[in-house]
Short mmCIF file of C-alpha atoms and ligand atoms in Angstrom, two decimals:
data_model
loop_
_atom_site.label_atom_id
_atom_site.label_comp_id
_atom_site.label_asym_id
_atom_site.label_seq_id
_atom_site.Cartn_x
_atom_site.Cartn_y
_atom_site.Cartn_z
CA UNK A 316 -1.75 -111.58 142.92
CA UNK A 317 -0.19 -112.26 146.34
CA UNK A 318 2.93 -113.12 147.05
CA UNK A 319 2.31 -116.41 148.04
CA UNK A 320 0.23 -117.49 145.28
CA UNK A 321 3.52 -116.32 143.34
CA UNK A 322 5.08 -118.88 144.59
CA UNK A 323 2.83 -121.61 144.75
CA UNK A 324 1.31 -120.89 141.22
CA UNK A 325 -2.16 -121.71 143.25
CA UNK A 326 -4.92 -119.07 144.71
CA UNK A 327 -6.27 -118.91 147.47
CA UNK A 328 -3.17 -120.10 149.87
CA UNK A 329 -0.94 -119.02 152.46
CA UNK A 330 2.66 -120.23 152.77
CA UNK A 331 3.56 -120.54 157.00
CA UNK A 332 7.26 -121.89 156.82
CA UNK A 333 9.91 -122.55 154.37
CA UNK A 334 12.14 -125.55 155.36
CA UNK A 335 14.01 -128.62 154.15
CA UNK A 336 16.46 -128.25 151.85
CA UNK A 337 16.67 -131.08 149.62
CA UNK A 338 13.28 -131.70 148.81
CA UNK A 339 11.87 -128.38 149.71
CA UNK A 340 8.78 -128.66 152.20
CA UNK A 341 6.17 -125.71 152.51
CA UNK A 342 4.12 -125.75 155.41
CA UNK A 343 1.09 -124.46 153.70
CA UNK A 344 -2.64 -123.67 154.97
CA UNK A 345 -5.93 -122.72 152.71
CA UNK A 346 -7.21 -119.44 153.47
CA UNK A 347 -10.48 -119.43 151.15
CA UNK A 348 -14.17 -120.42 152.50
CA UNK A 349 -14.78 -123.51 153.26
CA UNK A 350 -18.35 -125.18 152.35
CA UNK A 351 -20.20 -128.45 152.70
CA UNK A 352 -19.56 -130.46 148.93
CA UNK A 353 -22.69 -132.08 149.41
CA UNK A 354 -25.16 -128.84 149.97
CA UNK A 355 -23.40 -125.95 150.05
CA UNK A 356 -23.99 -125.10 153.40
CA UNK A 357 -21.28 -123.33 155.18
CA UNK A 358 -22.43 -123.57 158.71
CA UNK A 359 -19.92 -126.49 159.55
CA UNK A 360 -17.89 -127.57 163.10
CA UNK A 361 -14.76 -128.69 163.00
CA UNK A 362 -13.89 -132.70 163.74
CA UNK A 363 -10.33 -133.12 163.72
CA UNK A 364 -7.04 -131.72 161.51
CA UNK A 365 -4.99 -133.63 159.37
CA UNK A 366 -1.31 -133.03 157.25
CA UNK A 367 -1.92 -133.81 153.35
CA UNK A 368 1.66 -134.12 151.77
CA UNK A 369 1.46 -133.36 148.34
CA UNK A 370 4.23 -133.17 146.13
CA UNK A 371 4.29 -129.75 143.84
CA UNK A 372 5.82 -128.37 141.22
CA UNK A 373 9.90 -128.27 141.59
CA UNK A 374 11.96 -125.44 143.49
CA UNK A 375 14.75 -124.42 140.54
CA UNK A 376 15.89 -127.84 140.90
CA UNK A 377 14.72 -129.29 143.80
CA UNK A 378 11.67 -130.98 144.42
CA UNK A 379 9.24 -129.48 146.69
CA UNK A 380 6.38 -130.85 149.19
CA UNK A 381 3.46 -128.80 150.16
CA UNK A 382 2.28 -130.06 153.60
CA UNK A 383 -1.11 -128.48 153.52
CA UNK A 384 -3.31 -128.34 156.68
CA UNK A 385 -7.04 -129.96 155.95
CA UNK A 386 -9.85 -130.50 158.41
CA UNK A 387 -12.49 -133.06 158.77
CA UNK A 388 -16.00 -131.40 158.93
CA UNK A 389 -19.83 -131.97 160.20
CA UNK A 390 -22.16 -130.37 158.33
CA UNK A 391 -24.58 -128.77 160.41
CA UNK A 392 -27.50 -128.39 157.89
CA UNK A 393 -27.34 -132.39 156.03
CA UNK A 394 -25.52 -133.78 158.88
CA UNK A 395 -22.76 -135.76 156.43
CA UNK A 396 -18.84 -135.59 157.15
CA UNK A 397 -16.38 -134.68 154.91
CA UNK A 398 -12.96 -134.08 154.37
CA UNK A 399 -11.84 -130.21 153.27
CA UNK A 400 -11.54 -129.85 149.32
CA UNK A 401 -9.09 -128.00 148.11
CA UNK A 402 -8.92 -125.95 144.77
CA UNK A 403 -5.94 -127.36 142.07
CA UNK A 404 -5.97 -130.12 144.10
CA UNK A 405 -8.02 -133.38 143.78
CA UNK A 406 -9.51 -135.62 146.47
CA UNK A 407 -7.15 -138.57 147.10
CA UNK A 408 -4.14 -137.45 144.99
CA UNK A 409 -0.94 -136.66 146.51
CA UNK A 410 0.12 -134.31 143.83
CA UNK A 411 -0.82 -131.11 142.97
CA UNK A 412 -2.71 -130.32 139.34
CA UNK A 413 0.14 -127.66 138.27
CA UNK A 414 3.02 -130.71 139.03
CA UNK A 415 0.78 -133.30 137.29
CA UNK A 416 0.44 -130.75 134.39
CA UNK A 417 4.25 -129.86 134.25
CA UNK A 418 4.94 -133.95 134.46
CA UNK A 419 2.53 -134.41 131.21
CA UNK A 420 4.17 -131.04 129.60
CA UNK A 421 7.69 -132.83 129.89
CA UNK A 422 6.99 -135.95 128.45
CA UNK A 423 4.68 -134.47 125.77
CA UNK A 424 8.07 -132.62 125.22
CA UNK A 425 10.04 -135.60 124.36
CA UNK A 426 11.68 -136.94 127.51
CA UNK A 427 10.72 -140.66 127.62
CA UNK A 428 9.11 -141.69 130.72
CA UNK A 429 12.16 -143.15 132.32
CA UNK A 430 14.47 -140.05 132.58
CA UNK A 431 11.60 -138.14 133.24
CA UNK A 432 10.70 -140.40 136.14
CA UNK A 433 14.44 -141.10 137.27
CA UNK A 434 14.53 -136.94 137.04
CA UNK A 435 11.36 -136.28 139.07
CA UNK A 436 12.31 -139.23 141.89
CA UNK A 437 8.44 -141.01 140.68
CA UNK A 438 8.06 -144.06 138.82
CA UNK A 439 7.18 -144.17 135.45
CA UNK A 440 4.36 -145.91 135.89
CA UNK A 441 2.48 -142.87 137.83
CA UNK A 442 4.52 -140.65 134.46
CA UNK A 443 2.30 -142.51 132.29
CA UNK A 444 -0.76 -143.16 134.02
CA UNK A 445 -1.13 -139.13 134.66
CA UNK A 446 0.20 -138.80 130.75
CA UNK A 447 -2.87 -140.61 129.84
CA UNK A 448 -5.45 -139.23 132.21
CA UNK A 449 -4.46 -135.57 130.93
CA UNK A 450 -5.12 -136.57 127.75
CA UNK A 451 -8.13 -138.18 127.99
CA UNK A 452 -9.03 -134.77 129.81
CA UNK A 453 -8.08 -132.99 127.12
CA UNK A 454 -9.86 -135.06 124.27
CA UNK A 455 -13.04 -135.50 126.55
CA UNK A 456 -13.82 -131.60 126.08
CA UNK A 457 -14.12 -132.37 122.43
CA UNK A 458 -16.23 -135.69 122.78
CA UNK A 459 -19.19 -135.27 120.56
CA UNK A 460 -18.48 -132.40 118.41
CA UNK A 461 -20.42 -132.62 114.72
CA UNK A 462 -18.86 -133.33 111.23
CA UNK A 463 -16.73 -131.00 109.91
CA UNK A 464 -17.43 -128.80 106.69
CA UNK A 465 -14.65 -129.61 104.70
CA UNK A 466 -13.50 -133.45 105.47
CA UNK A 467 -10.64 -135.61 104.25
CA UNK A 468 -10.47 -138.76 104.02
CA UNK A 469 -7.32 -141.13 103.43
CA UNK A 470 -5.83 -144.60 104.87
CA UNK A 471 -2.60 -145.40 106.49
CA UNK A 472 -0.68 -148.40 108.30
CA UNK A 473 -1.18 -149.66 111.77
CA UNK A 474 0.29 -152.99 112.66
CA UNK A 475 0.49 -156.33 110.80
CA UNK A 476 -1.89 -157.60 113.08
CA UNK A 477 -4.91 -154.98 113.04
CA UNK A 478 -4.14 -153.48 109.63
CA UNK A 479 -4.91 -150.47 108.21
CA UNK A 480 -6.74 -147.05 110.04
CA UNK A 481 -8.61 -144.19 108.52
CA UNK A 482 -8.34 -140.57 108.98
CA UNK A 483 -10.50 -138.24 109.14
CA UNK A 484 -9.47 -135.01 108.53
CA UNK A 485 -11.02 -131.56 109.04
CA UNK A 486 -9.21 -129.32 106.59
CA UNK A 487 -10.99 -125.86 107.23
CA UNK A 488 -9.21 -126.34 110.81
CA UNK A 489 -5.98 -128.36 110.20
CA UNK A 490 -6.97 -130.76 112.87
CA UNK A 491 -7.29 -134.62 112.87
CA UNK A 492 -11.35 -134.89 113.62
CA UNK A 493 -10.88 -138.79 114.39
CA UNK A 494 -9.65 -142.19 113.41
CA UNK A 495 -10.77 -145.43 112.90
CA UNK A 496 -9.82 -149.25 112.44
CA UNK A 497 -9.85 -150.62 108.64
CA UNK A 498 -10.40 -148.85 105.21
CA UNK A 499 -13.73 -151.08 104.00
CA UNK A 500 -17.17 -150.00 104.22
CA UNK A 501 -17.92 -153.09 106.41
CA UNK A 502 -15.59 -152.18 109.27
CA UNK A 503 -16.26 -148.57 109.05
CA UNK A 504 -19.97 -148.94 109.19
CA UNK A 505 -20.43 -148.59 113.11
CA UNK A 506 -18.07 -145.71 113.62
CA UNK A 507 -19.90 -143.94 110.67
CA UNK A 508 -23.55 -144.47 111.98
CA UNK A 509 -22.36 -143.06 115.26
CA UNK A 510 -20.85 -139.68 113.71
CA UNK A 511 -23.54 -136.55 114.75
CA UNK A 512 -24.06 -134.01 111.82
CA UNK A 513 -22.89 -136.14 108.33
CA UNK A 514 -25.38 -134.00 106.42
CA UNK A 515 -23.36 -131.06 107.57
CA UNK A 516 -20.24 -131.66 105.38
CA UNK A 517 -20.08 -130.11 101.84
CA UNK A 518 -16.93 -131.39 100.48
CA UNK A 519 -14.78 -134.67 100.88
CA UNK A 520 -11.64 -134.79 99.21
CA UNK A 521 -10.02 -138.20 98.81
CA UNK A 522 -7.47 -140.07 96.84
CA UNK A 523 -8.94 -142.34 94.18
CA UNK A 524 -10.33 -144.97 95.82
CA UNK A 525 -14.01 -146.61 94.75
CA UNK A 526 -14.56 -147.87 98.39
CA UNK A 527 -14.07 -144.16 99.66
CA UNK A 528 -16.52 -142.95 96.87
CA UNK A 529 -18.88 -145.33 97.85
CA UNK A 530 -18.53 -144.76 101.09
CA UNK A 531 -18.74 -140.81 100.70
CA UNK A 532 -22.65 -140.94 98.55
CA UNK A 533 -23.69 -143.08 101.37
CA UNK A 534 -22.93 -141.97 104.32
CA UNK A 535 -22.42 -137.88 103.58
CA UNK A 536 -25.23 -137.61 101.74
CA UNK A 537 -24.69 -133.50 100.69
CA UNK A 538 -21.10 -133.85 100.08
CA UNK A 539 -19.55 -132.75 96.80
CA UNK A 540 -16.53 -134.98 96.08
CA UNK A 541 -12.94 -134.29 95.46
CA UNK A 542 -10.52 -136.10 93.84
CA UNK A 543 -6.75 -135.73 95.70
CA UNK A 544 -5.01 -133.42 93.42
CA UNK A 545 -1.25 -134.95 94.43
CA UNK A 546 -2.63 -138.43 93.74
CA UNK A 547 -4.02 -137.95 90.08
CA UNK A 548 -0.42 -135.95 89.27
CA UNK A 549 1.31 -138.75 90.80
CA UNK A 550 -1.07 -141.66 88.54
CA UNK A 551 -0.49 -139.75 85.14
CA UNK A 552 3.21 -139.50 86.14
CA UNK A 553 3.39 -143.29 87.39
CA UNK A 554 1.83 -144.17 83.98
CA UNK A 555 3.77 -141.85 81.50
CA UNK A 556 6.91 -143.36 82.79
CA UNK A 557 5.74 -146.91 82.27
CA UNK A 558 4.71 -146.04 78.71
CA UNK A 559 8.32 -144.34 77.87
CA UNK A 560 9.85 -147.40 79.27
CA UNK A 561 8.05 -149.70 76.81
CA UNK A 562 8.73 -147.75 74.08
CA UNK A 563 12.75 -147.04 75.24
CA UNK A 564 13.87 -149.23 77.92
CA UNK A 565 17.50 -147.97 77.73
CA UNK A 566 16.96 -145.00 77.71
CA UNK A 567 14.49 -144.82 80.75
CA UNK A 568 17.29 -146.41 82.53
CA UNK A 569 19.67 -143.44 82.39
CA UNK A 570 19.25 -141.73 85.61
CA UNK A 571 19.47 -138.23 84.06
CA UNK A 572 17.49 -138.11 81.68
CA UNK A 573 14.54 -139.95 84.10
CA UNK A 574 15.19 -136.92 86.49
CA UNK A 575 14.25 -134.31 83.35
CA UNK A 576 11.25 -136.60 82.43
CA UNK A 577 10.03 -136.17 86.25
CA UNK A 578 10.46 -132.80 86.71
CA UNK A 579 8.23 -129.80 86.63
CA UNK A 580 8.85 -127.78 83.23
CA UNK A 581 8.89 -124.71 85.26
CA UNK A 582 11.72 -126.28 87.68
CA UNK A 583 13.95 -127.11 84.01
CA UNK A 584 17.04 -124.78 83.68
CA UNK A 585 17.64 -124.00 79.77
CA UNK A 586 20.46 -126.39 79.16
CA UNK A 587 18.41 -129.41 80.67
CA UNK A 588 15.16 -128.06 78.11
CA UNK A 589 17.99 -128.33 74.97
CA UNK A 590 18.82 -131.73 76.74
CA UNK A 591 15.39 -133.31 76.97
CA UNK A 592 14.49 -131.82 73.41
CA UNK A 593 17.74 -133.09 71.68
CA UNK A 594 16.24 -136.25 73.07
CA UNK A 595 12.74 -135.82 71.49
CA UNK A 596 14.63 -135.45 68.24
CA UNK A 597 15.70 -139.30 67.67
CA UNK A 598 12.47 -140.10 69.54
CA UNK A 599 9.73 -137.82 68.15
CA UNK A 600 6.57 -140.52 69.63
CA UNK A 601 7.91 -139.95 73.09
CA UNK A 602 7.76 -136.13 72.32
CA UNK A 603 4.51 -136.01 71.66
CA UNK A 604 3.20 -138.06 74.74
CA UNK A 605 5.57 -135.74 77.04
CA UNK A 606 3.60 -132.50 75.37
CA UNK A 607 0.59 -134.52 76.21
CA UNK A 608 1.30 -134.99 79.63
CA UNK A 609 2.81 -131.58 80.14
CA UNK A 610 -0.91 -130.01 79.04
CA UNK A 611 -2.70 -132.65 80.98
CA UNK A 612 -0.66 -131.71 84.02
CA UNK A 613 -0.72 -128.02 83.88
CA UNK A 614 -4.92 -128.56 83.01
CA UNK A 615 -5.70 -130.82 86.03
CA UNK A 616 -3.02 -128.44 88.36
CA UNK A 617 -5.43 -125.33 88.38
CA UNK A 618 -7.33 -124.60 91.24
CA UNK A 619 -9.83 -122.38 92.46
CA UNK A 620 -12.04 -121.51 89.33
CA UNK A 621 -15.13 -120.28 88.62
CA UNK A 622 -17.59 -122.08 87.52
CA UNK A 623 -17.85 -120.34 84.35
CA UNK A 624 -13.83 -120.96 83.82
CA UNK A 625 -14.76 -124.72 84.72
CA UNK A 626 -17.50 -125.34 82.23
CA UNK A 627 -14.85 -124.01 79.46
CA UNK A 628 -12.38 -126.34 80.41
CA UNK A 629 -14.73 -129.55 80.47
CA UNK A 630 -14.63 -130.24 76.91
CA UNK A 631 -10.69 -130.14 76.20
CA UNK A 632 -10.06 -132.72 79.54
CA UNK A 633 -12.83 -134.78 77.52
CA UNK A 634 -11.05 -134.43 74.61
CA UNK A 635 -7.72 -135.16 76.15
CA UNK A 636 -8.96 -138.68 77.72
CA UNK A 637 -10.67 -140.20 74.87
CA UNK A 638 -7.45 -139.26 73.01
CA UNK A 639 -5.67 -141.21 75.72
CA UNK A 640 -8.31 -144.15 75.27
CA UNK A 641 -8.01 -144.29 71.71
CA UNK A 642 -3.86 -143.99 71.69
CA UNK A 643 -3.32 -147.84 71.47
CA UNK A 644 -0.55 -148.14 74.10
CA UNK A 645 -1.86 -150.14 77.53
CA UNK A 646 -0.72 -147.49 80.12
CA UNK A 647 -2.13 -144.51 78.65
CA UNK A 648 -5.86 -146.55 78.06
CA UNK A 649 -5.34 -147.83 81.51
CA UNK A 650 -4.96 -143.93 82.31
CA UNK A 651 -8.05 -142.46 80.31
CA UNK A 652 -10.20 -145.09 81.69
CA UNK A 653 -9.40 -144.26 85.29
CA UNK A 654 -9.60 -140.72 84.76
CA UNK A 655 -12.72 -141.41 83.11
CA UNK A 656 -13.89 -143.20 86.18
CA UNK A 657 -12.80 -139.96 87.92
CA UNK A 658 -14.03 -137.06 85.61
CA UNK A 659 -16.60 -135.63 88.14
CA UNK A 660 -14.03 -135.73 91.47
CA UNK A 661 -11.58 -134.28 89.17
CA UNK A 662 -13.21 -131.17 87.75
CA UNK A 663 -14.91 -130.69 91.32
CA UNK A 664 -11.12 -130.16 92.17
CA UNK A 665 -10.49 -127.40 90.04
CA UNK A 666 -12.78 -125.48 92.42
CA UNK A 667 -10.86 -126.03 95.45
CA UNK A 668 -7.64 -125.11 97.05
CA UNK A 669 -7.88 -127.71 99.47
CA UNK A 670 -6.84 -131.24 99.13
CA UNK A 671 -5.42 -134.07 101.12
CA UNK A 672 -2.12 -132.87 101.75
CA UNK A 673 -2.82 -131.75 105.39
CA UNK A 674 -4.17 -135.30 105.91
CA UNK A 675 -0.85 -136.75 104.50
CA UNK A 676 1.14 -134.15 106.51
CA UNK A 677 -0.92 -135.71 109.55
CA UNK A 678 0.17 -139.20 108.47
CA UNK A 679 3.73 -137.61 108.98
CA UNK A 680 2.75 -136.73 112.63
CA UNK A 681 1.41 -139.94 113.42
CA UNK A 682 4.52 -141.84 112.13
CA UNK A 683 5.95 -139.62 115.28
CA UNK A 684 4.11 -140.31 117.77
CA UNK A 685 4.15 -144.23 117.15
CA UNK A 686 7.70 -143.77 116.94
CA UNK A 687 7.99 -142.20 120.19
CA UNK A 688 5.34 -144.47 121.96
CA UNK A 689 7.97 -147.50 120.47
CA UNK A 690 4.90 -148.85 118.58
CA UNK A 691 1.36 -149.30 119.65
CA UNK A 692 -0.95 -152.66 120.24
CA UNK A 693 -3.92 -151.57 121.54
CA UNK A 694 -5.80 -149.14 118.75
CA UNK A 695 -7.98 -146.96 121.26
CA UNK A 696 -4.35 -146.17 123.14
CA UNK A 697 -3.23 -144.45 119.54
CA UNK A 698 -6.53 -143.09 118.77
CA UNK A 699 -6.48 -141.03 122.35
CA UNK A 700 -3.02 -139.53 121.64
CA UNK A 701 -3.86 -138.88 118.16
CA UNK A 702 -6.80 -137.14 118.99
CA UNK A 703 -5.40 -135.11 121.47
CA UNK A 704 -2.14 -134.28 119.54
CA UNK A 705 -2.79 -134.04 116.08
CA UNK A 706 -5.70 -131.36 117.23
ZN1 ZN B 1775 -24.16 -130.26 153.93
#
């Protein structure tokens, strides 16, 4: 690479003088063939020379101006004018692409549009209109692409005023594949019918929602659907606890002994196990739900089995909810009838790794980047920096 194009961080030019010192000015001429934009031609005559001043990336500190020397041409063969084109430069801009870039770098780094435009000496304006138009670069060269394979599918908050969005997640890839406005079929009918390749995706996984479900046999048609494995933990949990604090409401109040009751048997040091069973002692019904959960837990927490392993399993998790069903307190029917509900999603999910916690993790990011944005209005503003960042 020359020396100049070192410098420059651009091909193709030649740097004539070096003045200024506060900005930095480079007198700066194109030394690559010239040709007519319109055919191609290179059989041109000159017409007249002109200065473009174009501001470029900073000098250590300082900014720099490139004052690049452009002619105005007369094609010989179609007979048009035209103004030289330059490469890493655009027609009417009066920046260069690398400055534009390193602009959209430092505010995708952080630095809110102010400093970086009080740092820079440009408004902040022109730091978010060129934020934007890099991004919509950047998300145009996915435009179109098919369904994933493996898709998830979950809801989360936008504004008072326009409600909830969807996301849809690819979780082969870790990416975000889009979002949309509301969470019922009605309002996610359009943006489904427009999706390209919905018989392409083999497995949804989503928390337990009926609309979802619904909306998963219609629309992908050859999906196999997965129950959220966090979500079903978190329901059995939500619902033991309710039951124990029927049966002992002062005791469910003590702070401790609700920490053992959440935990993870596996996470339990050996005086906390004496602890919880000295309390099973004077309360031998609550024992025997805990056990009961424990199993239930440890059953619906395995993942990736074979189908053989999955067809032995079936009959115990039957077993399991019509003993829940038949138990006689409210939470625990109001448990085996949802997991009832669920039975298919949730044996599916004993075949799969993969759940919605990369889609939650994404709900984490987005948090961010509303944060940073100080809150969004207008939905297809959010969905453009979502797509491009959570990608
Ligand atoms: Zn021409």
């Amino acid at each position: 690479m020359p020396r100049d194009s070192i410098i420059l961080g651009l091909s193709g030019y030649r740097i004539q003088r070096i003045h200024g010192g506060n900005p930095v000015i480079m007198n700066v001429r194109y030394t690559g063939e010239v040709t007519c934009p319109f055919c191609g031609s290179d059989s041109l005559r000159t017409k007249a020379r002109y200065i473009r001043k174009l501001r470029h990336d900073n000098y250590g500190t300082r900014p720099c101006y490139i004052h690049l020397q452009g002619r105005k041409y007369l094609c010989r063969d179609c007979g048009r004018y035209f103004n030289q084109r330059f490469p890493g430069v655009l027609p009417r801009y009066r920046s260069t692409e690398v400055y534009r870039r390193h602009v959209f770098r430092n505010h995708m780094d952080g630095i809110c549009s102010k400093t970086l435009a009080e740092r820079e000496r440009i408004g902040s304006a022109t730091v978010e209109r060129w934020y934007q138009s890099l991004l919509e670069k950047r998300v145009s060269e996915r435009k179109n692409s098919p369904c994933p394979e493996a898709l998830g599918i979950d809801e989360h908050f936008f504004t008072r005023r326009k409600g909830y969005v969807t996301t849809f997640c690819d979780l082969k890839h870790h990416k975000v594949f889009d979002i949309a406005l509301g969470r019922s079929e009605r309002s996610l009918e359009g943006f489904l019918n427009s999706l390209r390749g919905r018989d392409r995706v083999k497995m949804v996984c989503i928390d337990l929602s009926r609309t979802y479900r619904s909306i998963v046999k219609k629309y992908f048609p050859n999906a196999t659907i997965v129950a959220d494995r966090f979500h079903v933990i978190r329901i059995i949990n939500n619902h033991f606890l309710n039951t124990w604090r029927a049966l002992d409401p002062v005791a469910s109040r003590n702070r401790g002994l609700l920490s053992l009751m959440r935990r993870h048997e596996k996470n339990m040091r050996p005086d906390q196990r004496i602890r919880l069973e000295e309390y099973f002692k004077g309360h031998p019904v609550i024992g025997s739900i805990y056990s009961f959960k424990q199993e239930l837990c440890q059953m619906l927490l395995r993942k990736t089995c074979c189908p053989k392993t999955c067809r032995k399993m079936i009959p115990r998790l039957i077993d399991l909810i019509a003993q829940l069903q038949n138990s006689g307190f409210d939470n625990l029917v109001t448990l085996g009838n949802t997991l009832d509900d669920w039975i298919d999603e949730i044996v599916c999910m004993w075949r799969y790794t993969k759940n919605n916690g990369i889609t939650e993790g994404f709900h984490n990011k987005m948090k961010m980047i509303v944060r940073r944005a100080y809150g969004f209005r207008n939905f297809a503003n959010y969905r453009l920096r979502v797509r491009a960042l959570c990608a």
